[in-house]
Amino acid sequence: MTRRASTCTLASWLSVTSALRRFVVSPGRHRPPSTDETGERQASPRSIEEKLMTDRKQFMVDGQAVILEVLDTAGIDQYLALHDLFMRESDGFILVFSLMSKESFDDVVRTRDQILRLKQEDLVPMVIVGNKCDLTADRVLPPQLGEQLAARAGGVYLETSARNNVNVMRVFHEVVRQMRLHPTRDMKEREARRKKEKKCVIL
């Protein structure tokens, strides 16, 4: 029997530019450059739509199909209301920091705390990612920091190399496993509605 692919919404806080976006953004897709009244290109997007990238990806995790609705939230830090909205409505989270930057790690700590506060759940599906693990000579953060941060949120910690494509897909597989293991209230309510709809038969 073929099981229906479950649909989950994933918000990714990519605090460093990385090839993790290869999963988020479809081939050939890009943020269009802005133009002013004279037709000249501007250096940064003017609208939220240009800043926010969304995509849907279907793939298999542990033999089960899943559809991820991915929100790449990088670039909308100034829109605090949107940040809160995405945190409340998303089912899982990927928080990425650079292993070469204590500042980016501190940003992830603040984001994680805000997610836990807004979700008001004991466990939130989350993967903490330390990126640039290939640059060992420039590394300033030990793995224990990421492991402890993930453990306090009930999540998983992974280290990636976007340049060498190390653990990139594993990040998304792990966040799906977390969503299945610790579904949010919204996920449970959607599943209950889906089961109720399946039981309704019109003769």
mmCIF file of N, CA and C in Angstrom, residues 87 110-120:
data_model
loop_
_atom_site.group_PDB
_atom_site.id
_atom_site.type_symbol
_atom_site.label_atom_id
_atom_site.label_comp_id
_atom_site.label_asym_id
_atom_site.label_seq_id
_atom_site.Cartn_x
_atom_site.Cartn_y
_atom_site.Cartn_z
ATOM 1 N N MET A 87 8.034 31.442 13.098
ATOM 2 C CA MET A 87 8.384 30.576 14.219
ATOM 3 C C MET A 87 7.158 29.860 14.770
ATOM 4 N N ARG A 110 20.143 32.930 20.468
ATOM 5 C CA ARG A 110 18.998 33.830 20.652
ATOM 6 C C ARG A 110 17.799 33.364 19.831
ATOM 7 N N THR A 111 18.038 32.916 18.618
ATOM 8 C CA THR A 111 16.944 32.433 17.778
ATOM 9 C C THR A 111 16.307 31.194 18.375
ATOM 10 N N ARG A 112 17.135 30.267 18.854
ATOM 11 C CA ARG A 112 16.598 29.052 19.476
ATOM 12 C C ARG A 112 15.723 29.392 20.676
ATOM 13 N N ASP A 113 16.201 30.315 21.525
ATOM 14 C CA ASP A 113 15.429 30.707 22.708
ATOM 15 C C ASP A 113 14.097 31.338 22.308
ATOM 16 N N GLN A 114 14.109 32.141 21.248
ATOM 17 C CA GLN A 114 12.875 32.773 20.786
ATOM 18 C C GLN A 114 11.897 31.735 20.248
ATOM 19 N N ILE A 115 12.402 30.737 19.534
ATOM 20 C CA ILE A 115 11.543 29.669 19.016
ATOM 21 C C ILE A 115 10.878 28.921 20.160
ATOM 22 N N LEU A 116 11.660 28.540 21.164
ATOM 23 C CA LEU A 116 11.107 27.798 22.299
ATOM 24 C C LEU A 116 10.063 28.630 23.038
ATOM 25 N N ARG A 117 10.304 29.937 23.128
ATOM 26 C CA ARG A 117 9.348 30.805 23.826
ATOM 27 C C ARG A 117 8.037 30.913 23.049
ATOM 28 N N LEU A 118 8.123 31.065 21.739
ATOM 29 C CA LEU A 118 6.921 31.248 20.929
ATOM 30 C C LEU A 118 6.152 29.948 20.718
ATOM 31 N N LYS A 119 6.862 28.839 20.569
ATOM 32 C CA LYS A 119 6.188 27.561 20.326
ATOM 33 C C LYS A 119 5.514 27.030 21.585
ATOM 34 N N GLN A 120 6.071 27.349 22.748
ATOM 35 C CA GLN A 120 5.506 26.909 24.034
ATOM 36 C C GLN A 120 5.310 25.392 24.060
#
